[in-house]
């Protein structure tokens, strides 16, 4: 009985809290988002940390949002080639995990790139795709409600 107690105590004491979990990724993403306009270097650093951790633990939703945050930094700097790269990866991940709200949002964001570039037909194409997902999920954000 004492041996069992000692062995279980060793096991419990030997376990440190696992920082590699989705809540840590989400905290990094929230912090990254809070720096998008004030400190882009910090926003990028935190989003990359979140992405690396999300990849390490297989948290694709966190990886999708890390790509979204990275793209947002570049979008605000009107660096649309970089933005497109990150948002396309985000879109791919959201679709892979069948996150329709994330897919709707990122399609809308990609549409915004095309609007900013004056490519209205492509912008409309992406915004309409976004709306189809929004209708499916009942998400009213892309509708401006």
mmCIF file of N, CA and C in Angstrom:
data_model
loop_
_atom_site.group_PDB
_atom_site.id
_atom_site.type_symbol
_atom_site.label_atom_id
_atom_site.label_comp_id
_atom_site.label_asym_id
_atom_site.label_seq_id
_atom_site.Cartn_x
_atom_site.Cartn_y
_atom_site.Cartn_z
ATOM 1 N N UNK A 1 0.829 -1.190 0.000
ATOM 2 C CA UNK A 1 0.000 0.000 0.000
ATOM 3 C C UNK A 1 0.878 1.260 0.000
ATOM 4 N N UNK A 2 1.892 1.268 0.843
ATOM 5 C CA UNK A 2 2.784 2.430 0.898
ATOM 6 C C UNK A 2 3.521 2.585 -0.431
ATOM 7 N N UNK A 3 3.943 1.468 -1.018
ATOM 8 C CA UNK A 3 4.633 1.522 -2.299
ATOM 9 C C UNK A 3 3.729 2.116 -3.379
ATOM 10 N N UNK A 4 2.474 1.735 -3.382
ATOM 11 C CA UNK A 4 1.519 2.279 -4.334
ATOM 12 C C UNK A 4 1.364 3.789 -4.150
ATOM 13 N N UNK A 5 1.276 4.249 -2.902
ATOM 14 C CA UNK A 5 1.176 5.682 -2.596
ATOM 15 C C UNK A 5 2.406 6.432 -3.090
ATOM 16 N N UNK A 6 3.572 5.863 -2.851
ATOM 17 C CA UNK A 6 4.818 6.516 -3.266
ATOM 18 C C UNK A 6 4.892 6.600 -4.787
ATOM 19 N N UNK A 7 4.568 5.493 -5.453
ATOM 20 C CA UNK A 7 4.616 5.492 -6.912
ATOM 21 C C UNK A 7 3.634 6.487 -7.503
ATOM 22 N N UNK A 8 2.426 6.567 -6.957
ATOM 23 C CA UNK A 8 1.454 7.518 -7.490
ATOM 24 C C UNK A 8 1.870 8.950 -7.184
ATOM 25 N N UNK A 9 2.495 9.181 -6.037
ATOM 26 C CA UNK A 9 2.977 10.520 -5.694
ATOM 27 C C UNK A 9 4.086 10.950 -6.638
ATOM 28 N N UNK A 10 4.973 10.032 -6.946
ATOM 29 C CA UNK A 10 6.071 10.345 -7.858
ATOM 30 C C UNK A 10 5.509 10.711 -9.231
ATOM 31 N N UNK A 11 4.526 9.931 -9.666
ATOM 32 C CA UNK A 11 3.932 10.200 -10.969
ATOM 33 C C UNK A 11 3.281 11.581 -10.996
ATOM 34 N N UNK A 12 2.523 11.920 -9.965
ATOM 35 C CA UNK A 12 1.850 13.212 -9.905
ATOM 36 C C UNK A 12 2.861 14.343 -9.783
ATOM 37 N N UNK A 13 3.852 14.185 -8.922
ATOM 38 C CA UNK A 13 4.852 15.240 -8.735
ATOM 39 C C UNK A 13 5.720 15.409 -9.968
ATOM 40 N N UNK A 14 5.946 14.332 -10.696
ATOM 41 C CA UNK A 14 6.783 14.404 -11.888
ATOM 42 C C UNK A 14 6.096 15.074 -13.055
ATOM 43 N N UNK A 15 4.796 15.260 -12.973
ATOM 44 C CA UNK A 15 4.066 15.887 -14.070
ATOM 45 C C UNK A 15 3.999 17.385 -13.845
ATOM 46 N N UNK A 16 4.548 18.101 -14.771
ATOM 47 C CA UNK A 16 4.415 19.550 -14.690
ATOM 48 C C UNK A 16 3.253 19.946 -15.580
ATOM 49 N N UNK A 17 2.648 21.064 -15.311
ATOM 50 C CA UNK A 17 1.545 21.497 -16.167
ATOM 51 C C UNK A 17 2.021 21.582 -17.617
ATOM 52 N N UNK A 18 1.232 21.066 -18.520
ATOM 53 C CA UNK A 18 1.588 21.049 -19.930
ATOM 54 C C UNK A 18 1.227 22.390 -20.572
ATOM 55 N N UNK A 19 2.247 23.177 -20.908
ATOM 56 C CA UNK A 19 1.954 24.479 -21.519
ATOM 57 C C UNK A 19 1.528 24.341 -22.980
ATOM 58 N N UNK A 20 1.683 23.134 -23.521
ATOM 59 C CA UNK A 20 1.385 22.909 -24.938
ATOM 60 C C UNK A 20 -0.074 22.514 -25.131
ATOM 61 N N UNK A 21 -0.958 23.358 -24.731
ATOM 62 C CA UNK A 21 -2.366 23.054 -24.924
ATOM 63 C C UNK A 21 -3.062 24.176 -25.673
ATOM 64 N N UNK A 22 -4.272 23.909 -26.079
ATOM 65 C CA UNK A 22 -4.975 24.879 -26.915
ATOM 66 C C UNK A 22 -5.236 26.199 -26.201
ATOM 67 N N UNK A 23 -5.398 26.172 -24.886
ATOM 68 C CA UNK A 23 -5.649 27.441 -24.187
ATOM 69 C C UNK A 23 -4.425 28.355 -24.238
ATOM 70 N N UNK A 24 -3.245 27.775 -24.232
ATOM 71 C CA UNK A 24 -2.030 28.583 -24.368
ATOM 72 C C UNK A 24 -1.969 29.199 -25.764
ATOM 73 N N UNK A 25 -2.296 28.408 -26.775
ATOM 74 C CA UNK A 25 -2.333 28.920 -28.146
ATOM 75 C C UNK A 25 -3.328 30.077 -28.223
ATOM 76 N N UNK A 26 -4.517 29.873 -27.666
ATOM 77 C CA UNK A 26 -5.554 30.916 -27.714
ATOM 78 C C UNK A 26 -5.118 32.190 -26.993
ATOM 79 N N UNK A 27 -4.420 32.048 -25.885
ATOM 80 C CA UNK A 27 -3.917 33.234 -25.172
ATOM 81 C C UNK A 27 -2.894 33.987 -26.026
ATOM 82 N N UNK A 28 -2.007 33.242 -26.670
ATOM 83 C CA UNK A 28 -1.030 33.875 -27.557
ATOM 84 C C UNK A 28 -1.725 34.594 -28.709
ATOM 85 N N UNK A 29 -2.758 33.978 -29.252
ATOM 86 C CA UNK A 29 -3.501 34.595 -30.350
ATOM 87 C C UNK A 29 -4.208 35.871 -29.899
ATOM 88 N N UNK A 30 -4.826 35.825 -28.725
ATOM 89 C CA UNK A 30 -5.492 37.019 -28.196
ATOM 90 C C UNK A 30 -4.493 38.149 -27.975
ATOM 91 N N UNK A 31 -3.339 37.786 -27.427
ATOM 92 C CA UNK A 31 -2.314 38.810 -27.192
ATOM 93 C C UNK A 31 -1.789 39.354 -28.519
ATOM 94 N N UNK A 32 -1.597 38.465 -29.490
ATOM 95 C CA UNK A 32 -1.157 38.900 -30.820
ATOM 96 C C UNK A 32 -2.156 39.889 -31.403
ATOM 97 N N UNK A 33 -3.421 39.552 -31.311
ATOM 98 C CA UNK A 33 -4.480 40.409 -31.847
ATOM 99 C C UNK A 33 -4.471 41.794 -31.186
ATOM 100 N N UNK A 34 -4.158 41.822 -29.902
ATOM 101 C CA UNK A 34 -4.155 43.103 -29.192
ATOM 102 C C UNK A 34 -3.018 44.025 -29.637
ATOM 103 N N UNK A 35 -2.023 43.483 -30.329
ATOM 104 C CA UNK A 35 -0.876 44.275 -30.792
ATOM 105 C C UNK A 35 -0.930 44.584 -32.287
ATOM 106 N N UNK A 36 -2.012 44.203 -32.963
ATOM 107 C CA UNK A 36 -2.069 44.358 -34.422
ATOM 108 C C UNK A 36 -1.817 45.781 -34.895
ATOM 109 N N UNK A 37 -2.323 46.768 -34.169
ATOM 110 C CA UNK A 37 -2.150 48.151 -34.613
ATOM 111 C C UNK A 37 -1.065 48.890 -33.830
ATOM 112 N N UNK A 38 -0.742 48.402 -32.648
ATOM 113 C CA UNK A 38 0.205 49.143 -31.814
ATOM 114 C C UNK A 38 1.652 48.680 -31.951
ATOM 115 N N UNK A 39 1.871 47.380 -32.147
ATOM 116 C CA UNK A 39 3.223 46.836 -32.201
ATOM 117 C C UNK A 39 3.214 45.612 -33.116
ATOM 118 N N UNK A 40 3.370 45.857 -34.410
ATOM 119 C CA UNK A 40 3.246 44.772 -35.385
ATOM 120 C C UNK A 40 4.316 43.698 -35.202
ATOM 121 N N UNK A 41 5.509 44.085 -34.779
ATOM 122 C CA UNK A 41 6.563 43.087 -34.547
ATOM 123 C C UNK A 41 6.148 42.116 -33.446
ATOM 124 N N UNK A 42 5.576 42.655 -32.399
ATOM 125 C CA UNK A 42 5.103 41.822 -31.289
ATOM 126 C C UNK A 42 3.930 40.951 -31.744
ATOM 127 N N UNK A 43 3.026 41.516 -32.538
ATOM 128 C CA UNK A 43 1.883 40.755 -33.053
ATOM 129 C C UNK A 43 2.371 39.573 -33.889
ATOM 130 N N UNK A 44 3.367 39.807 -34.732
ATOM 131 C CA UNK A 44 3.923 38.738 -35.571
ATOM 132 C C UNK A 44 4.600 37.686 -34.706
ATOM 133 N N UNK A 45 5.406 38.123 -33.762
ATOM 134 C CA UNK A 45 6.125 37.192 -32.885
ATOM 135 C C UNK A 45 5.143 36.282 -32.150
ATOM 136 N N UNK A 46 4.107 36.866 -31.566
ATOM 137 C CA UNK A 46 3.133 36.087 -30.803
ATOM 138 C C UNK A 46 2.336 35.144 -31.705
ATOM 139 N N UNK A 47 1.973 35.608 -32.895
ATOM 140 C CA UNK A 47 1.234 34.751 -33.828
ATOM 141 C C UNK A 47 2.100 33.575 -34.275
ATOM 142 N N UNK A 48 3.386 33.829 -34.487
ATOM 143 C CA UNK A 48 4.289 32.735 -34.870
ATOM 144 C C UNK A 48 4.457 31.734 -33.727
ATOM 145 N N UNK A 49 4.552 32.235 -32.499
ATOM 146 C CA UNK A 49 4.626 31.338 -31.341
ATOM 147 C C UNK A 49 3.364 30.485 -31.264
ATOM 148 N N UNK A 50 2.224 31.126 -31.456
ATOM 149 C CA UNK A 50 0.954 30.400 -31.428
ATOM 150 C C UNK A 50 0.924 29.348 -32.536
ATOM 151 N N UNK A 51 1.388 29.712 -33.732
ATOM 152 C CA UNK A 51 1.378 28.777 -34.845
ATOM 153 C C UNK A 51 2.282 27.579 -34.559
ATOM 154 N N UNK A 52 3.485 27.852 -34.074
ATOM 155 C CA UNK A 52 4.417 26.761 -33.787
ATOM 156 C C UNK A 52 3.843 25.809 -32.746
ATOM 157 N N UNK A 53 3.269 26.356 -31.710
ATOM 158 C CA UNK A 53 2.689 25.538 -30.653
ATOM 159 C C UNK A 53 1.472 24.774 -31.180
ATOM 160 N N UNK A 54 0.641 25.433 -31.947
ATOM 161 C CA UNK A 54 -0.540 24.777 -32.519
ATOM 162 C C UNK A 54 -0.122 23.613 -33.419
ATOM 163 N N UNK A 55 0.910 23.809 -34.215
ATOM 164 C CA UNK A 55 1.399 22.736 -35.077
ATOM 165 C C UNK A 55 1.947 21.588 -34.248
ATOM 166 N N UNK A 56 2.661 21.933 -33.197
ATOM 167 C CA UNK A 56 3.271 20.924 -32.334
ATOM 168 C C UNK A 56 2.211 20.033 -31.683
ATOM 169 N N UNK A 57 1.092 20.618 -31.289
ATOM 170 C CA UNK A 57 0.061 19.837 -30.588
ATOM 171 C C UNK A 57 -1.077 19.399 -31.509
ATOM 172 N N UNK A 58 -0.977 19.746 -32.792
ATOM 173 C CA UNK A 58 -1.997 19.338 -33.747
ATOM 174 C C UNK A 58 -3.308 20.091 -33.616
ATOM 175 N N UNK A 59 -3.239 21.348 -33.225
ATOM 176 C CA UNK A 59 -4.424 22.195 -33.027
ATOM 177 C C UNK A 59 -4.617 23.046 -34.272
ATOM 178 N N UNK A 60 -5.292 22.483 -35.274
ATOM 179 C CA UNK A 60 -5.422 23.137 -36.577
ATOM 180 C C UNK A 60 -6.217 24.440 -36.513
ATOM 181 N N UNK A 61 -7.194 24.505 -35.629
ATOM 182 C CA UNK A 61 -7.968 25.746 -35.501
ATOM 183 C C UNK A 61 -7.051 26.881 -35.021
ATOM 184 N N UNK A 62 -6.197 26.580 -34.065
ATOM 185 C CA UNK A 62 -5.234 27.574 -33.599
ATOM 186 C C UNK A 62 -4.257 27.978 -34.683
ATOM 187 N N UNK A 63 -3.848 27.011 -35.490
ATOM 188 C CA UNK A 63 -2.955 27.296 -36.607
ATOM 189 C C UNK A 63 -3.658 28.186 -37.638
ATOM 190 N N UNK A 64 -4.941 27.904 -37.881
ATOM 191 C CA UNK A 64 -5.714 28.723 -38.826
ATOM 192 C C UNK A 64 -5.805 30.168 -38.343
ATOM 193 N N UNK A 65 -6.076 30.348 -37.051
ATOM 194 C CA UNK A 65 -6.177 31.710 -36.518
ATOM 195 C C UNK A 65 -4.819 32.403 -36.460
ATOM 196 N N UNK A 66 -3.747 31.654 -36.253
ATOM 197 C CA UNK A 66 -2.411 32.262 -36.279
ATOM 198 C C UNK A 66 -2.117 32.801 -37.675
ATOM 199 N N UNK A 67 -2.454 32.024 -38.695
ATOM 200 C CA UNK A 67 -2.297 32.506 -40.072
ATOM 201 C C UNK A 67 -3.168 33.728 -40.325
ATOM 202 N N UNK A 68 -4.372 33.700 -39.789
ATOM 203 C CA UNK A 68 -5.270 34.847 -39.948
ATOM 204 C C UNK A 68 -4.650 36.102 -39.319
ATOM 205 N N UNK A 69 -4.116 35.969 -38.102
ATOM 206 C CA UNK A 69 -3.496 37.121 -37.436
ATOM 207 C C UNK A 69 -2.289 37.630 -38.206
ATOM 208 N N UNK A 70 -1.460 36.713 -38.702
ATOM 209 C CA UNK A 70 -0.291 37.138 -39.488
ATOM 210 C C UNK A 70 -0.745 37.891 -40.738
ATOM 211 N N UNK A 71 -1.747 37.360 -41.400
ATOM 212 C CA UNK A 71 -2.276 38.043 -42.577
ATOM 213 C C UNK A 71 -2.823 39.422 -42.247
ATOM 214 N N UNK A 72 -3.451 39.542 -41.085
ATOM 215 C CA UNK A 72 -4.030 40.828 -40.681
ATOM 216 C C UNK A 72 -2.947 41.897 -40.514
ATOM 217 N N UNK A 73 -1.810 41.518 -39.962
ATOM 218 C CA UNK A 73 -0.702 42.474 -39.822
ATOM 219 C C UNK A 73 -0.321 43.020 -41.201
ATOM 220 N N UNK A 74 -0.156 42.113 -42.152
ATOM 221 C CA UNK A 74 0.260 42.535 -43.489
ATOM 222 C C UNK A 74 -0.852 43.273 -44.232
ATOM 223 N N UNK A 75 -2.092 42.901 -43.973
ATOM 224 C CA UNK A 75 -3.215 43.606 -44.599
ATOM 225 C C UNK A 75 -3.216 45.078 -44.162
ATOM 226 N N UNK A 76 -2.992 45.311 -42.883
ATOM 227 C CA UNK A 76 -2.997 46.683 -42.365
ATOM 228 C C UNK A 76 -1.833 47.502 -42.916
ATOM 229 N N UNK A 77 -0.811 46.819 -43.415
ATOM 230 C CA UNK A 77 0.327 47.492 -44.037
ATOM 231 C C UNK A 77 0.185 47.544 -45.563
ATOM 232 N N UNK A 78 -0.966 47.109 -46.065
ATOM 233 C CA UNK A 78 -1.247 47.046 -47.505
ATOM 234 C C UNK A 78 -0.243 46.163 -48.245
ATOM 235 N N UNK A 79 0.234 45.136 -47.569
ATOM 236 C CA UNK A 79 1.146 44.159 -48.165
ATOM 237 C C UNK A 79 0.309 42.924 -48.528
ATOM 238 N N UNK A 80 -0.399 43.054 -49.637
ATOM 239 C CA UNK A 80 -1.443 42.087 -49.969
ATOM 240 C C UNK A 80 -0.918 40.729 -50.419
ATOM 241 N N UNK A 81 0.270 40.668 -50.995
ATOM 242 C CA UNK A 81 0.837 39.375 -51.396
ATOM 243 C C UNK A 81 1.068 38.517 -50.148
ATOM 244 N N UNK A 82 1.675 39.107 -49.124
ATOM 245 C CA UNK A 82 1.896 38.384 -47.874
ATOM 246 C C UNK A 82 0.572 38.033 -47.204
ATOM 247 N N UNK A 83 -0.347 38.985 -47.231
ATOM 248 C CA UNK A 83 -1.669 38.755 -46.638
ATOM 249 C C UNK A 83 -2.325 37.549 -47.294
ATOM 250 N N UNK A 84 -2.336 37.538 -48.606
ATOM 251 C CA UNK A 84 -2.974 36.459 -49.368
ATOM 252 C C UNK A 84 -2.379 35.105 -48.999
ATOM 253 N N UNK A 85 -1.062 35.052 -48.865
ATOM 254 C CA UNK A 85 -0.384 33.797 -48.516
ATOM 255 C C UNK A 85 -0.921 33.250 -47.197
ATOM 256 N N UNK A 86 -0.960 34.087 -46.184
ATOM 257 C CA UNK A 86 -1.405 33.633 -44.859
ATOM 258 C C UNK A 86 -2.898 33.336 -44.830
ATOM 259 N N UNK A 87 -3.687 34.154 -45.499
ATOM 260 C CA UNK A 87 -5.128 33.928 -45.470
ATOM 261 C C UNK A 87 -5.530 32.722 -46.308
ATOM 262 N N UNK A 88 -4.807 32.430 -47.375
ATOM 263 C CA UNK A 88 -5.089 31.206 -48.125
ATOM 264 C C UNK A 88 -4.800 29.972 -47.277
ATOM 265 N N UNK A 89 -3.718 30.019 -46.529
ATOM 266 C CA UNK A 89 -3.394 28.900 -45.627
ATOM 267 C C UNK A 89 -4.451 28.786 -44.529
ATOM 268 N N UNK A 90 -4.868 29.900 -44.000
ATOM 269 C CA UNK A 90 -5.929 29.908 -42.996
ATOM 270 C C UNK A 90 -7.207 29.301 -43.560
ATOM 271 N N UNK A 91 -7.570 29.707 -44.764
ATOM 272 C CA UNK A 91 -8.762 29.181 -45.422
ATOM 273 C C UNK A 91 -8.664 27.669 -45.578
ATOM 274 N N UNK A 92 -7.540 27.197 -46.030
ATOM 275 C CA UNK A 92 -7.331 25.760 -46.223
ATOM 276 C C UNK A 92 -7.526 24.994 -44.911
ATOM 277 N N UNK A 93 -6.986 25.537 -43.838
ATOM 278 C CA UNK A 93 -7.107 24.881 -42.526
ATOM 279 C C UNK A 93 -8.545 24.910 -42.014
ATOM 280 N N UNK A 94 -9.210 26.060 -42.150
ATOM 281 C CA UNK A 94 -10.609 26.142 -41.713
ATOM 282 C C UNK A 94 -11.473 25.146 -42.489
ATOM 283 N N UNK A 95 -11.230 25.023 -43.788
ATOM 284 C CA UNK A 95 -11.995 24.078 -44.592
ATOM 285 C C UNK A 95 -11.676 22.640 -44.199
ATOM 286 N N UNK A 96 -10.411 22.375 -43.908
ATOM 287 C CA UNK A 96 -9.994 21.025 -43.510
ATOM 288 C C UNK A 96 -10.705 20.574 -42.243
ATOM 289 N N UNK A 97 -10.854 21.491 -41.293
ATOM 290 C CA UNK A 97 -11.500 21.115 -40.026
ATOM 291 C C UNK A 97 -13.007 21.382 -40.049
ATOM 292 N N UNK A 98 -13.501 21.794 -41.218
ATOM 293 C CA UNK A 98 -14.927 22.050 -41.419
ATOM 294 C C UNK A 98 -15.478 23.108 -40.448
ATOM 295 N N UNK A 99 -14.694 24.166 -40.268
ATOM 296 C CA UNK A 99 -15.114 25.305 -39.444
ATOM 297 C C UNK A 99 -15.756 26.323 -40.384
ATOM 298 N N UNK A 100 -17.067 26.251 -40.504
ATOM 299 C CA UNK A 100 -17.779 27.097 -41.461
ATOM 300 C C UNK A 100 -17.744 28.575 -41.092
ATOM 301 N N UNK A 101 -17.744 28.886 -39.810
ATOM 302 C CA UNK A 101 -17.676 30.299 -39.397
ATOM 303 C C UNK A 101 -16.302 30.870 -39.741
ATOM 304 N N UNK A 102 -15.252 30.109 -39.432
ATOM 305 C CA UNK A 102 -13.898 30.549 -39.788
ATOM 306 C C UNK A 102 -13.738 30.677 -41.292
ATOM 307 N N UNK A 103 -14.294 29.723 -42.025
ATOM 308 C CA UNK A 103 -14.222 29.760 -43.492
ATOM 309 C C UNK A 103 -14.934 30.990 -44.034
ATOM 310 N N UNK A 104 -16.124 31.257 -43.516
ATOM 311 C CA UNK A 104 -16.885 32.435 -43.949
ATOM 312 C C UNK A 104 -16.094 33.710 -43.702
ATOM 313 N N UNK A 105 -15.531 33.821 -42.516
ATOM 314 C CA UNK A 105 -14.793 35.018 -42.145
ATOM 315 C C UNK A 105 -13.571 35.223 -43.030
ATOM 316 N N UNK A 106 -12.815 34.169 -43.260
ATOM 317 C CA UNK A 106 -11.577 34.340 -44.023
ATOM 318 C C UNK A 106 -11.878 34.570 -45.504
ATOM 319 N N UNK A 107 -12.956 33.973 -46.017
ATOM 320 C CA UNK A 107 -13.360 34.274 -47.393
ATOM 321 C C UNK A 107 -13.709 35.754 -47.533
ATOM 322 N N UNK A 108 -14.398 36.292 -46.549
ATOM 323 C CA UNK A 108 -14.734 37.712 -46.543
ATOM 324 C C UNK A 108 -13.465 38.568 -46.499
ATOM 325 N N UNK A 109 -12.505 38.140 -45.676
ATOM 326 C CA UNK A 109 -11.240 38.867 -45.584
ATOM 327 C C UNK A 109 -10.499 38.858 -46.924
ATOM 328 N N UNK A 110 -10.472 37.690 -47.576
ATOM 329 C CA UNK A 110 -9.802 37.605 -48.882
ATOM 330 C C UNK A 110 -10.512 38.512 -49.883
ATOM 331 N N UNK A 111 -11.836 38.570 -49.803
ATOM 332 C CA UNK A 111 -12.584 39.500 -50.640
ATOM 333 C C UNK A 111 -12.144 40.936 -50.410
ATOM 334 N N UNK A 112 -11.850 41.273 -49.157
ATOM 335 C CA UNK A 112 -11.403 42.628 -48.823
ATOM 336 C C UNK A 112 -10.074 42.961 -49.492
ATOM 337 N N UNK A 113 -9.199 41.967 -49.638
ATOM 338 C CA UNK A 113 -7.929 42.194 -50.346
ATOM 339 C C UNK A 113 -8.222 42.637 -51.776
ATOM 340 N N UNK A 114 -9.124 41.898 -52.424
ATOM 341 C CA UNK A 114 -9.442 42.221 -53.813
ATOM 342 C C UNK A 114 -10.132 43.578 -53.936
ATOM 343 N N UNK A 115 -11.004 43.907 -52.978
ATOM 344 C CA UNK A 115 -11.621 45.240 -52.996
ATOM 345 C C UNK A 115 -10.553 46.318 -52.875
ATOM 346 N N UNK A 116 -9.612 46.116 -51.963
ATOM 347 C CA UNK A 116 -8.551 47.103 -51.759
ATOM 348 C C UNK A 116 -7.699 47.279 -53.009
ATOM 349 N N UNK A 117 -7.581 46.221 -53.804
ATOM 350 C CA UNK A 117 -6.785 46.276 -55.027
ATOM 351 C C UNK A 117 -7.603 46.717 -56.236
ATOM 352 N N UNK A 118 -8.907 46.901 -56.037
ATOM 353 C CA UNK A 118 -9.765 47.330 -57.131
ATOM 354 C C UNK A 118 -10.173 46.215 -58.079
ATOM 355 N N UNK A 119 -10.036 44.973 -57.626
ATOM 356 C CA UNK A 119 -10.423 43.820 -58.445
ATOM 357 C C UNK A 119 -11.807 43.383 -57.963
ATOM 358 N N UNK A 120 -12.782 44.173 -58.372
ATOM 359 C CA UNK A 120 -14.134 44.024 -57.822
ATOM 360 C C UNK A 120 -14.790 42.683 -58.128
ATOM 361 N N UNK A 121 -14.551 42.124 -59.318
ATOM 362 C CA UNK A 121 -15.188 40.843 -59.640
ATOM 363 C C UNK A 121 -14.701 39.721 -58.726
ATOM 364 N N UNK A 122 -13.398 39.682 -58.433
ATOM 365 C CA UNK A 122 -12.847 38.678 -57.505
ATOM 366 C C UNK A 122 -13.330 38.956 -56.087
ATOM 367 N N UNK A 123 -13.391 40.219 -55.721
ATOM 368 C CA UNK A 123 -13.877 40.580 -54.385
ATOM 369 C C UNK A 123 -15.302 40.083 -54.203
ATOM 370 N N UNK A 124 -16.127 40.327 -55.191
ATOM 371 C CA UNK A 124 -17.519 39.897 -55.131
ATOM 372 C C UNK A 124 -17.617 38.377 -55.053
ATOM 373 N N UNK A 125 -16.795 37.696 -55.828
ATOM 374 C CA UNK A 125 -16.780 36.226 -55.818
ATOM 375 C C UNK A 125 -16.521 35.699 -54.398
ATOM 376 N N UNK A 126 -15.505 36.239 -53.738
ATOM 377 C CA UNK A 126 -15.160 35.775 -52.398
ATOM 378 C C UNK A 126 -16.208 36.189 -51.363
ATOM 379 N N UNK A 127 -16.746 37.366 -51.505
ATOM 380 C CA UNK A 127 -17.769 37.818 -50.555
ATOM 381 C C UNK A 127 -19.042 36.988 -50.679
ATOM 382 N N UNK A 128 -19.404 36.608 -51.900
ATOM 383 C CA UNK A 128 -20.577 35.750 -52.088
ATOM 384 C C UNK A 128 -20.350 34.356 -51.507
ATOM 385 N N UNK A 129 -19.138 33.825 -51.682
ATOM 386 C CA UNK A 129 -18.806 32.534 -51.060
ATOM 387 C C UNK A 129 -18.919 32.649 -49.537
ATOM 388 N N UNK A 130 -18.428 33.757 -49.017
ATOM 389 C CA UNK A 130 -18.502 34.005 -47.574
ATOM 390 C C UNK A 130 -19.949 34.007 -47.097
ATOM 391 N N UNK A 131 -20.801 34.688 -47.851
ATOM 392 C CA UNK A 131 -22.212 34.772 -47.475
ATOM 393 C C UNK A 131 -22.901 33.407 -47.469
ATOM 394 N N UNK A 132 -22.514 32.535 -48.397
ATOM 395 C CA UNK A 132 -23.106 31.190 -48.429
ATOM 396 C C UNK A 132 -22.781 30.438 -47.136
ATOM 397 N N UNK A 133 -21.553 30.555 -46.677
ATOM 398 C CA UNK A 133 -21.177 29.920 -45.413
ATOM 399 C C UNK A 133 -21.892 30.593 -44.242
ATOM 400 N N UNK A 134 -21.997 31.900 -44.302
ATOM 401 C CA UNK A 134 -22.660 32.638 -43.224
ATOM 402 C C UNK A 134 -24.132 32.232 -43.123
ATOM 403 N N UNK A 135 -24.785 32.075 -44.265
ATOM 404 C CA UNK A 135 -26.184 31.645 -44.260
ATOM 405 C C UNK A 135 -26.316 30.264 -43.631
ATOM 406 N N UNK A 136 -25.380 29.385 -43.971
ATOM 407 C CA UNK A 136 -25.414 28.010 -43.485
ATOM 408 C C UNK A 136 -25.275 27.965 -41.960
ATOM 409 N N UNK A 137 -24.477 28.860 -41.412
ATOM 410 C CA UNK A 137 -24.230 28.842 -39.970
ATOM 411 C C UNK A 137 -25.113 29.811 -39.189
ATOM 412 N N UNK A 138 -25.807 30.682 -39.891
ATOM 413 C CA UNK A 138 -26.621 31.692 -39.190
ATOM 414 C C UNK A 138 -25.795 32.865 -38.695
ATOM 415 N N UNK A 139 -24.559 32.971 -39.164
ATOM 416 C CA UNK A 139 -23.666 34.062 -38.768
ATOM 417 C C UNK A 139 -24.061 35.333 -39.522
ATOM 418 N N UNK A 140 -24.395 36.375 -38.797
ATOM 419 C CA UNK A 140 -24.845 37.620 -39.437
ATOM 420 C C UNK A 140 -23.709 38.644 -39.591
ATOM 421 N N UNK A 141 -22.519 38.357 -39.083
ATOM 422 C CA UNK A 141 -21.421 39.325 -39.149
ATOM 423 C C UNK A 141 -21.106 39.759 -40.588
ATOM 424 N N UNK A 142 -20.972 38.830 -41.554
ATOM 425 C CA UNK A 142 -20.681 39.301 -42.925
ATOM 426 C C UNK A 142 -21.805 40.117 -43.557
ATOM 427 N N UNK A 143 -22.977 40.029 -42.984
ATOM 428 C CA UNK A 143 -24.104 40.778 -43.524
ATOM 429 C C UNK A 143 -24.146 42.199 -43.000
ATOM 430 N N UNK A 144 -23.256 42.523 -42.077
ATOM 431 C CA UNK A 144 -23.204 43.867 -41.510
ATOM 432 C C UNK A 144 -24.273 44.107 -40.457
ATOM 433 N N UNK A 145 -24.814 43.038 -39.913
ATOM 434 C CA UNK A 145 -25.871 43.168 -38.888
ATOM 435 C C UNK A 145 -25.285 43.312 -37.511
#
